[in-house]
Short mmCIF file of C-alpha atoms and ligand atoms in Angstrom, two decimals:
data_model
loop_
_atom_site.label_atom_id
_atom_site.label_comp_id
_atom_site.label_asym_id
_atom_site.label_seq_id
_atom_site.Cartn_x
_atom_site.Cartn_y
_atom_site.Cartn_z
CA UNK A 1 20.76 -1.56 23.87
CA UNK A 2 19.50 0.99 21.41
CA UNK A 3 15.74 0.78 20.88
CA UNK A 4 14.89 3.83 18.78
CA UNK A 5 17.10 4.76 15.83
CA UNK A 6 16.45 8.31 14.64
CA UNK A 7 17.65 10.49 11.78
CA UNK A 8 17.93 14.29 11.75
CA UNK A 9 15.71 16.27 9.40
CA UNK A 10 18.86 17.00 7.40
CA UNK A 11 19.25 13.26 6.79
CA UNK A 12 15.85 12.92 5.13
CA UNK A 13 16.19 11.68 1.52
CA UNK A 14 16.35 14.38 -1.15
CA UNK A 15 15.56 11.93 -3.97
CA UNK A 16 13.20 9.02 -4.48
CA UNK A 17 14.62 5.73 -5.76
CA UNK A 18 13.23 4.26 -8.97
CA UNK A 19 13.61 0.46 -8.96
CA UNK A 20 13.10 0.31 -12.74
CA UNK A 21 16.76 1.37 -13.16
CA UNK A 22 17.87 -1.87 -11.46
CA UNK A 23 15.33 -4.34 -12.83
CA UNK A 24 16.91 -6.98 -15.09
CA UNK A 25 14.07 -6.54 -17.60
CA UNK A 26 12.20 -3.36 -18.49
CA UNK A 27 8.64 -3.26 -17.11
CA UNK A 28 5.93 -4.34 -19.53
CA UNK A 29 3.90 -1.37 -20.81
CA UNK A 30 0.25 -0.74 -19.96
CA UNK A 31 -2.10 -1.60 -22.83
CA UNK A 32 -5.30 -0.10 -24.19
CA UNK A 33 -8.42 -2.25 -24.69
CA UNK A 34 -7.17 -2.98 -28.25
CA UNK A 35 -4.07 -4.65 -26.82
CA UNK A 36 -1.74 -1.89 -28.05
CA UNK A 37 0.61 -0.03 -25.64
CA UNK A 38 -0.92 3.26 -24.57
CA UNK A 39 0.88 6.59 -24.85
CA UNK A 40 1.11 9.28 -22.16
CA UNK A 41 -1.91 11.06 -23.69
CA UNK A 42 -4.23 8.25 -22.69
CA UNK A 43 -3.55 9.09 -19.04
CA UNK A 44 -3.54 12.88 -19.29
CA UNK A 45 -7.31 13.16 -18.74
CA UNK A 46 -6.86 12.03 -15.14
CA UNK A 47 -3.18 12.60 -14.19
CA UNK A 48 -0.81 15.58 -14.50
CA UNK A 49 2.06 15.12 -16.99
CA UNK A 50 4.68 15.29 -14.20
CA UNK A 51 3.26 12.11 -12.60
CA UNK A 52 2.85 10.41 -15.98
CA UNK A 53 6.56 11.05 -16.62
CA UNK A 54 7.42 9.44 -13.29
CA UNK A 55 5.15 6.54 -14.17
CA UNK A 56 7.28 5.67 -17.24
CA UNK A 57 10.67 6.90 -15.99
CA UNK A 58 13.72 4.64 -15.91
CA UNK A 59 15.91 7.21 -14.15
CA UNK A 60 17.35 5.79 -10.93
CA UNK A 61 16.96 8.94 -8.80
CA UNK A 62 14.16 11.52 -8.93
CA UNK A 63 14.45 14.73 -6.93
CA UNK A 64 11.85 15.32 -4.23
CA UNK A 65 10.49 18.88 -4.68
CA UNK A 66 11.21 21.21 -1.76
CA UNK A 67 7.51 21.90 -0.93
CA UNK A 68 6.98 18.12 -0.65
CA UNK A 69 9.98 17.77 1.69
CA UNK A 70 8.61 20.59 3.81
CA UNK A 71 5.36 18.70 4.39
CA UNK A 72 7.29 15.44 4.95
CA UNK A 73 9.08 17.18 7.81
CA UNK A 74 5.85 17.17 9.82
CA UNK A 75 6.58 13.51 10.62
CA UNK A 76 9.66 12.40 8.70
CA UNK A 77 12.19 10.94 9.12
CA UNK A 78 10.15 8.24 10.81
CA UNK A 79 11.73 6.13 13.56
CA UNK A 80 13.27 2.69 13.15
CA UNK A 81 12.81 0.55 16.25
CA UNK A 82 14.61 -2.53 17.47
CA UNK A 83 11.91 -4.84 18.91
CA UNK A 84 13.85 -5.99 21.97
CA UNK A 85 10.69 -6.81 23.94
CA UNK A 86 9.17 -8.87 21.15
CA UNK A 87 12.44 -10.74 20.63
CA UNK A 88 12.51 -11.56 24.35
CA UNK A 89 8.86 -12.64 24.35
CA UNK A 90 9.54 -14.99 21.44
CA UNK A 91 12.83 -16.24 22.90
CA UNK A 92 14.36 -15.92 19.46
CA UNK A 93 17.99 -15.30 18.57
CA UNK A 94 16.72 -13.25 15.59
CA UNK A 95 17.04 -9.47 15.68
CA UNK A 96 13.78 -7.73 14.78
CA UNK A 97 13.59 -4.13 13.53
CA UNK A 98 10.58 -2.17 12.34
CA UNK A 99 10.08 1.15 10.62
CA UNK A 100 7.06 2.93 12.09
CA UNK A 101 4.97 4.82 9.53
CA UNK A 102 2.10 5.36 11.97
CA UNK A 103 3.70 8.67 13.04
CA UNK A 104 2.16 10.53 10.08
CA UNK A 105 -0.92 12.69 10.82
CA UNK A 106 -3.16 10.18 9.04
CA UNK A 107 -1.51 7.25 10.82
CA UNK A 108 0.04 5.31 7.96
CA UNK A 109 2.61 5.41 5.14
CA UNK A 110 0.04 6.70 2.65
CA UNK A 111 0.70 10.45 3.11
CA UNK A 112 4.19 9.88 1.62
CA UNK A 113 2.62 9.74 -1.83
CA UNK A 114 -0.47 11.85 -1.07
CA UNK A 115 1.76 14.88 -0.47
CA UNK A 116 3.56 14.39 -3.77
CA UNK A 117 0.39 13.75 -5.77
CA UNK A 118 -1.38 16.79 -4.33
CA UNK A 119 1.68 18.92 -5.02
CA UNK A 120 2.07 17.88 -8.68
CA UNK A 121 -1.66 18.27 -9.34
CA UNK A 122 -1.65 21.70 -7.77
CA UNK A 123 1.36 22.68 -9.92
CA UNK A 124 -0.65 21.57 -12.97
CA UNK A 125 -3.50 23.86 -11.95
CA UNK A 126 -5.86 21.15 -10.73
CA UNK A 127 -8.15 22.16 -7.85
CA UNK A 128 -10.15 18.99 -7.29
CA UNK A 129 -9.22 15.30 -6.83
CA UNK A 130 -11.45 12.23 -6.84
CA UNK A 131 -10.23 9.06 -5.24
CA UNK A 132 -11.20 5.75 -3.66
CA UNK A 133 -10.41 4.42 -0.23
CA UNK A 134 -10.63 0.99 1.37
CA UNK A 135 -10.17 1.14 5.13
CA UNK A 136 -9.95 4.92 4.92
CA UNK A 137 -6.18 5.29 5.29
CA UNK A 138 -5.69 6.58 1.76
CA UNK A 139 -8.75 8.82 1.74
CA UNK A 140 -7.73 10.45 5.01
CA UNK A 141 -4.15 10.93 3.75
CA UNK A 142 -5.33 12.70 0.61
CA UNK A 143 -7.90 14.71 2.57
CA UNK A 144 -5.18 15.89 4.96
CA UNK A 145 -2.78 17.04 2.23
CA UNK A 146 -5.58 18.43 0.08
CA UNK A 147 -5.92 21.09 2.78
CA UNK A 148 -2.20 21.86 2.57
CA UNK A 149 -2.29 22.46 -1.19
CA UNK A 150 -5.78 23.98 -1.53
CA UNK A 151 -7.33 21.00 -3.32
CA UNK A 152 -10.90 19.82 -2.84
CA UNK A 153 -11.14 16.03 -2.29
CA UNK A 154 -14.02 13.63 -2.96
CA UNK A 155 -13.59 10.10 -1.63
CA UNK A 156 -15.47 6.98 -2.72
CA UNK A 157 -15.15 4.77 0.35
CA UNK A 158 -15.72 1.00 0.05
CA UNK A 159 -19.11 0.45 1.69
CA UNK A 160 -18.09 -2.38 4.05
CA UNK A 161 -15.30 -0.17 5.45
CA UNK A 162 -17.58 2.88 5.59
CA UNK A 163 -19.74 0.85 7.96
CA UNK A 164 -16.86 -0.86 9.86
CA UNK A 165 -14.76 2.31 10.33
CA UNK A 166 -16.99 5.35 10.88
CA UNK A 167 -14.20 7.36 12.53
CA UNK A 168 -12.07 7.16 9.41
CA UNK A 169 -14.94 8.91 7.66
CA UNK A 170 -15.04 11.53 10.44
CA UNK A 171 -11.31 12.10 9.96
CA UNK A 172 -11.74 12.73 6.25
CA UNK A 173 -14.59 15.11 6.97
CA UNK A 174 -12.50 16.89 9.60
CA UNK A 175 -9.92 17.52 6.88
CA UNK A 176 -12.66 18.84 4.63
CA UNK A 177 -13.21 15.93 2.23
CA UNK A 178 -16.57 14.70 0.96
CA UNK A 179 -17.03 10.96 1.58
CA UNK A 180 -19.48 8.67 -0.24
CA UNK A 181 -20.10 4.95 0.44
CA UNK A 182 -19.25 3.03 -2.75
CA UNK A 183 -20.96 1.69 -4.83
CA UNK A 184 -23.03 4.91 -5.15
CA UNK A 185 -25.81 5.71 -7.56
CA UNK A 186 -23.95 8.84 -8.69
CA UNK A 187 -21.80 7.19 -11.35
CA UNK A 188 -22.58 4.88 -14.25
CA UNK A 189 -20.08 2.39 -12.75
CA UNK A 190 -21.78 2.41 -9.35
CA UNK A 191 -25.25 2.01 -10.88
CA UNK A 192 -24.01 -0.91 -12.99
CA UNK A 193 -22.71 -2.73 -9.87
CA UNK A 194 -25.86 -1.97 -7.83
CA UNK A 195 -28.08 -3.30 -10.61
CA UNK A 196 -26.30 -6.66 -10.33
CA UNK A 197 -26.02 -6.68 -6.54
CA UNK A 198 -27.98 -4.05 -4.57
CA UNK A 199 -26.25 -5.22 -1.37
CA UNK A 200 -22.72 -5.09 -2.78
CA UNK A 201 -20.20 -4.54 0.07
CA UNK A 202 -18.09 -2.67 -2.45
CA UNK A 203 -14.44 -3.25 -3.21
CA UNK A 204 -11.41 -1.16 -3.99
CA UNK A 205 -11.85 -2.07 -7.65
CA UNK A 206 -15.41 -0.72 -7.70
CA UNK A 207 -14.51 2.47 -5.84
CA UNK A 208 -11.65 3.06 -8.29
CA UNK A 209 -14.11 2.77 -11.20
CA UNK A 210 -16.31 5.44 -9.65
CA UNK A 211 -13.45 7.86 -8.95
CA UNK A 212 -11.84 7.36 -12.38
CA UNK A 213 -15.20 7.87 -14.09
CA UNK A 214 -15.72 11.14 -12.25
CA UNK A 215 -12.19 12.41 -12.97
CA UNK A 216 -12.42 11.49 -16.66
CA UNK A 217 -15.73 13.29 -17.05
CA UNK A 218 -14.73 16.59 -15.37
CA UNK A 219 -12.06 19.01 -16.62
CA UNK A 220 -11.37 20.50 -13.19
CA UNK A 221 -10.91 17.09 -11.54
CA UNK A 222 -8.05 14.62 -11.61
CA UNK A 223 -7.76 11.18 -10.10
CA UNK A 224 -5.32 10.08 -7.38
CA UNK A 225 -4.53 6.45 -6.59
CA UNK A 226 -3.16 5.39 -3.21
CA UNK A 227 -1.14 2.40 -4.39
CA UNK A 228 -0.36 0.09 -7.36
CA UNK A 229 1.05 2.64 -9.83
CA UNK A 230 4.79 3.06 -10.40
CA UNK A 231 4.83 6.69 -9.27
CA UNK A 232 3.11 5.76 -5.99
CA UNK A 233 5.72 3.11 -5.19
CA UNK A 234 8.42 5.63 -6.16
CA UNK A 235 7.18 8.16 -3.59
CA UNK A 236 7.04 5.49 -0.89
CA UNK A 237 10.77 4.69 -1.24
CA UNK A 238 11.49 7.35 1.40
CA UNK A 239 10.67 4.52 3.84
CA UNK A 240 13.38 2.13 2.69
CA UNK A 241 15.92 4.88 1.99
CA UNK A 242 15.61 6.18 5.54
CA UNK A 243 15.70 2.64 6.93
CA UNK A 244 18.99 1.94 5.14
CA UNK A 245 20.59 5.01 6.75
CA UNK A 246 19.21 3.93 10.13
CA UNK A 247 20.65 0.42 9.74
CA UNK A 248 23.98 2.02 8.87
CA UNK A 249 23.89 3.97 12.13
CA UNK A 250 23.68 0.77 14.16
CA UNK A 251 26.00 -1.20 11.89
CA UNK A 252 23.39 -3.77 10.96
CA UNK A 253 21.65 -4.89 7.75
CA UNK A 254 18.54 -7.05 7.26
CA UNK A 255 18.65 -10.62 5.98
CA UNK A 256 14.94 -10.37 5.26
CA UNK A 257 12.56 -7.44 4.62
CA UNK A 258 8.80 -7.91 5.18
CA UNK A 259 5.85 -5.66 4.41
CA UNK A 260 2.08 -6.16 4.11
CA UNK A 261 1.02 -6.15 0.48
CA UNK A 262 -2.26 -4.82 -0.91
CA UNK A 263 -1.45 -2.84 -4.03
CA UNK A 264 2.23 -3.08 -3.22
CA UNK A 265 3.10 0.51 -2.31
CA UNK A 266 4.42 0.14 1.22
CA UNK A 267 6.13 -3.11 0.24
CA UNK A 268 7.77 -1.39 -2.73
CA UNK A 269 8.57 1.63 -0.59
CA UNK A 270 10.23 -0.40 2.16
CA UNK A 271 11.83 -3.12 0.01
CA UNK A 272 12.92 -1.53 -3.29
CA UNK A 273 15.83 0.48 -1.83
CA UNK A 274 17.13 -2.88 -0.55
CA UNK A 275 16.52 -4.38 -3.98
CA UNK A 276 19.15 -1.95 -5.28
CA UNK A 277 21.68 -3.77 -3.06
CA UNK A 278 20.33 -7.16 -4.06
CA UNK A 279 20.76 -6.24 -7.73
CA UNK A 280 24.37 -5.37 -6.88
CA UNK A 281 24.90 -8.85 -5.42
CA UNK A 282 23.97 -8.51 -1.77
CA UNK A 283 22.03 -11.37 -0.16
CA UNK A 284 18.75 -9.92 1.10
CA UNK A 285 15.31 -11.54 0.84
CA UNK A 286 12.25 -9.37 0.21
CA UNK A 287 8.91 -10.82 1.31
CA UNK A 288 5.43 -9.43 0.51
CA UNK A 289 2.74 -10.62 2.95
CA UNK A 290 -0.87 -10.84 1.77
CA UNK A 291 -4.20 -12.14 3.14
CA UNK A 292 -5.07 -15.79 2.50
CA UNK A 293 -8.56 -14.66 1.43
CA UNK A 294 -7.21 -12.23 -1.20
CA UNK A 295 -4.00 -13.99 -2.25
CA UNK A 296 -3.08 -12.03 -5.35
CA UNK A 297 0.60 -12.90 -5.69
CA UNK A 298 0.50 -16.41 -4.27
CA UNK A 299 -2.68 -17.67 -6.02
CA UNK A 300 -3.44 -15.15 -8.81
CA UNK A 301 -2.74 -15.30 -12.54
CA UNK A 302 0.03 -13.22 -14.12
CA UNK A 303 -1.94 -11.57 -16.89
CA UNK A 304 -3.03 -8.25 -18.34
CA UNK A 305 -6.06 -7.04 -16.41
CA UNK A 306 -7.94 -3.87 -15.54
CA UNK A 307 -7.02 -1.94 -12.39
CA UNK A 308 -10.70 -1.33 -11.60
CA UNK A 309 -13.80 -3.51 -11.50
CA UNK A 310 -15.75 -2.02 -14.37
CA UNK A 311 -12.87 -1.87 -16.86
CA UNK A 312 -12.18 1.85 -17.26
CA UNK A 313 -8.42 1.80 -16.61
CA UNK A 314 -5.63 0.75 -18.96
CA UNK A 315 -4.61 -2.92 -18.74
CA UNK A 316 -1.62 -3.72 -16.58
CA UNK A 317 0.40 -6.93 -16.55
CA UNK A 318 0.05 -8.01 -12.95
CA UNK A 319 -0.89 -10.82 -10.65
CA UNK A 320 -4.65 -10.66 -10.49
CA UNK A 321 -7.61 -12.54 -9.07
CA UNK A 322 -9.80 -11.05 -11.80
CA UNK A 323 -10.93 -7.42 -11.88
CA UNK A 324 -14.52 -8.24 -10.92
CA UNK A 325 -13.53 -10.46 -7.98
CA UNK A 326 -15.00 -8.96 -4.80
CA UNK A 327 -12.73 -10.05 -1.91
CA UNK A 328 -14.29 -11.21 1.39
CA UNK A 329 -14.89 -8.39 3.90
CA UNK A 330 -11.72 -8.89 5.93
CA UNK A 331 -10.78 -6.20 8.43
CA UNK A 332 -7.54 -5.33 6.67
CA UNK A 333 -9.48 -3.22 4.16
CA UNK A 334 -6.25 -1.89 2.66
CA UNK A 335 -5.39 -5.38 1.42
CA UNK A 336 -8.70 -6.10 -0.35
CA UNK A 337 -7.48 -5.49 -3.89
CA UNK A 338 -7.78 -7.92 -6.81
CA UNK A 339 -4.48 -6.95 -8.42
CA UNK A 340 -1.00 -5.77 -7.52
CA UNK A 341 1.61 -3.29 -8.62
CA UNK A 342 3.07 -4.15 -12.06
CA UNK A 343 6.61 -3.65 -10.71
CA UNK A 344 6.04 -5.91 -7.70
CA UNK A 345 4.32 -8.45 -9.97
CA UNK A 346 7.17 -8.56 -12.48
CA UNK A 347 9.84 -8.93 -9.79
CA UNK A 348 7.81 -11.71 -8.20
CA UNK A 349 7.35 -13.44 -11.56
CA UNK A 350 11.10 -13.31 -12.12
CA UNK A 351 11.75 -14.89 -8.73
CA UNK A 352 13.50 -11.81 -7.33
CA UNK A 353 11.08 -11.24 -4.46
CA UNK A 354 8.93 -13.63 -2.41
CA UNK A 355 5.35 -13.67 -1.16
CA UNK A 356 3.41 -15.47 1.57
CA UNK A 357 -0.30 -15.47 2.42
CA UNK A 358 -1.58 -15.53 6.02
CA UNK A 359 -5.11 -16.06 7.42
CA UNK A 360 -6.96 -13.28 9.25
CA UNK A 361 -7.16 -14.74 12.79
CA UNK A 362 -3.43 -15.47 12.88
CA UNK A 363 -2.70 -11.86 11.89
CA UNK A 364 -4.71 -10.47 14.82
CA UNK A 365 -3.05 -12.95 17.17
CA UNK A 366 0.33 -11.61 15.98
CA UNK A 367 -0.82 -7.99 16.27
CA UNK A 368 -1.95 -8.45 19.86
CA UNK A 369 1.31 -10.19 20.77
CA UNK A 370 3.21 -7.31 19.18
CA UNK A 371 1.15 -4.64 20.99
CA UNK A 372 1.69 -6.34 24.35
CA UNK A 373 5.45 -6.52 23.78
CA UNK A 374 6.18 -3.26 21.96
CA UNK A 375 3.29 -0.98 22.96
CA UNK A 376 2.21 0.15 19.51
CA UNK A 377 -1.17 -1.16 18.33
CA UNK A 378 -0.72 -2.01 14.64
CA UNK A 379 -3.19 -1.57 11.80
CA UNK A 380 -4.78 -4.87 10.71
CA UNK A 381 -2.84 -4.59 7.43
CA UNK A 382 0.46 -4.29 9.29
CA UNK A 383 -0.47 -7.37 11.34
CA UNK A 384 0.11 -9.42 8.18
CA UNK A 385 3.81 -8.51 8.13
CA UNK A 386 4.05 -9.06 11.87
CA UNK A 387 2.61 -12.57 11.49
CA UNK A 388 5.22 -13.48 8.89
CA UNK A 389 8.04 -11.96 10.98
CA UNK A 390 6.97 -13.82 14.13
CA UNK A 391 6.79 -17.07 12.13
CA UNK A 392 10.33 -16.46 10.84
CA UNK A 393 11.59 -15.51 14.31
CA UNK A 394 10.11 -18.75 15.65
CA UNK A 395 11.90 -20.70 12.91
CA UNK A 396 15.11 -18.96 14.00
CA UNK A 397 14.47 -20.16 17.55
CA UNK A 398 14.21 -23.75 16.26
CA UNK A 399 17.31 -23.50 14.06
CA UNK A 400 19.35 -21.22 16.31
CA UNK A 401 19.96 -18.79 13.43
CA UNK A 402 20.41 -15.14 14.48
CA UNK A 403 18.87 -13.56 11.38
CA UNK A 404 18.19 -9.84 11.16
CA UNK A 405 14.53 -9.30 10.29
CA UNK A 406 13.09 -5.96 9.23
CA UNK A 407 9.47 -5.07 8.61
CA UNK A 408 7.45 -2.02 7.75
CA UNK A 409 4.91 -1.20 10.46
CA UNK A 410 2.78 0.57 7.89
CA UNK A 411 0.30 2.17 10.29
CA UNK A 412 -1.33 2.23 13.71
CA UNK A 413 -4.65 0.60 14.46
CA UNK A 414 -6.34 3.34 16.50
CA UNK A 415 -9.27 3.49 14.10
CA UNK A 416 -9.46 -0.27 13.84
CA UNK A 417 -10.36 -1.06 17.44
CA UNK A 418 -13.76 -2.32 16.28
CA UNK A 419 -11.87 -5.07 14.44
CA UNK A 420 -9.81 -5.85 17.54
CA UNK A 421 -13.08 -5.97 19.54
CA UNK A 422 -14.43 -8.58 17.14
CA UNK A 423 -11.22 -10.57 17.52
CA UNK A 424 -11.44 -10.49 21.33
CA UNK A 425 -15.11 -11.48 21.34
CA UNK A 426 -14.46 -14.41 18.99
CA UNK A 427 -16.57 -12.97 16.18
CA UNK A 428 -13.70 -12.58 13.77
CA UNK A 429 -13.46 -15.43 11.28
CA UNK A 430 -11.05 -16.90 8.80
CA UNK A 431 -12.54 -16.85 5.33
CA UNK A 432 -12.11 -19.92 3.17
CA UNK A 433 -10.03 -19.30 0.09
CA UNK A 434 -12.81 -18.09 -2.26
CA UNK A 435 -11.89 -20.53 -5.04
CA UNK A 436 -15.16 -20.41 -6.93
CA UNK A 437 -15.46 -16.60 -7.01
CA UNK A 438 -11.85 -16.27 -8.15
CA UNK A 439 -12.30 -18.97 -10.81
CA UNK A 440 -15.27 -17.12 -12.14
CA UNK A 441 -13.53 -13.73 -12.11
CA UNK A 442 -10.50 -15.19 -13.89
CA UNK A 443 -12.82 -16.17 -16.74
CA UNK A 444 -13.43 -12.46 -17.27
CA UNK A 445 -9.76 -11.55 -17.86
CA UNK A 446 -9.62 -9.34 -20.96
CA UNK A 447 -7.43 -11.89 -22.76
CA UNK A 448 -5.06 -9.46 -24.45
CA UNK A 449 -1.25 -9.23 -24.33
C1 PLP B 501 -3.22 0.77 2.53
C2 PLP B 501 -2.44 0.14 3.59
C3 PLP B 501 -1.65 -1.01 3.35
C4 PLP B 501 -1.60 -1.74 2.06
O1 PLP B 501 -1.45 -1.03 0.92
P1 PLP B 501 -0.20 -1.11 -0.05
O2 PLP B 501 -0.56 -0.44 -1.28
O3 PLP B 501 0.10 -2.53 -0.30
O4 PLP B 501 0.86 -0.38 0.66
C5 PLP B 501 -0.90 -1.51 4.39
N1 PLP B 501 -0.92 -0.97 5.60
C6 PLP B 501 -1.67 0.13 5.88
C7 PLP B 501 -1.67 0.68 7.27
C8 PLP B 501 -2.45 0.71 4.88
O5 PLP B 501 -3.16 1.79 5.15
#
């Protein structure tokens, strides 16, 4: 019984996979506030041209630069595990596999794109990056690789997470980044939010506004986003590409692929390489798992909306709960985003991928069950995928179907033990679906496109 399926360094992917090449319809373009498609120039104030080219590329394969592969080798290829113990605990005939991205220095999948973004910015002569972070996974990833490429990093950290996860802040500071609780009074965007709500818990959308504003107003500073954008999902495809080789080694192939979904980057990274097979006729189901209190795909509108709260970014056609919706302060901070990747959104709209929403308490219950069976303590975000996988494995027990289930264990939960503590002491709650707040935010959609 093989438990851990490894690849050699020489088997690490040399190219990223661009799903656009296999989508039945070209992605819809981002629009400016006038409703007209924007050109590459509109983005060049905050991104290097190399990343803008990847953002609009329809080439199937894009070569991973050697210096990026060298940094990847610190933790890649990451292991694929067969969850024998969890299968036994569930008494399911299903086979469960998971790819473990918690082996990166920052503890999640996010360094896969942080390395690439730092590299391309450095090549373009940029020496400073501004960014946002939710739970701190993205900020710590960028802080870590900033050191490797000689780039200074400033992180706007969502205030509720800044308070819930102080050690994530310490990590970023250890790697030399400056961390500010967002909303701050240092940017026009932050001041605008604080004027309306001095006690604002912050949100990813607000923190993005602050970081974009700073990058746009300083020549030496660019902006880096940890999810959502096409080039971010592209970089994350190392996950699924490695997983496919690992499945080949054991002569298996998933019937269903699951990943937690915030902005869609680890879902895209794990699932898109399998979408290539689906597009070629193979039967494989791809399932994005999101929080019931921030149910972007399952309850949002498919419309053009801003990527940030204040309205500084181009408009993207995506599932959205409204750019000024502030999601409840759930402990899976990485999933508190009002929108979703345009690529994930379009594939969902066309019925080519699926989505489910799960409530917070049930995700922690699943995470604890997983940790007791498999040993690894998952990040609260990852617990969402685990919930959906356990539910499917239980259905297999009822029906007797021996499906092969695969999920992305996007990160470990070592800096989230405060959240686990709350779960154990019964203080963790399920938030009602925030219908009124979402209704209101949806009234503020820009109404173009
Ligand atoms: C950020 C994060 C997520 C969700 O973000 P995506 O953009 O949807 O990938 C999931 N898991 C972990 C551990 C994260 O840090």
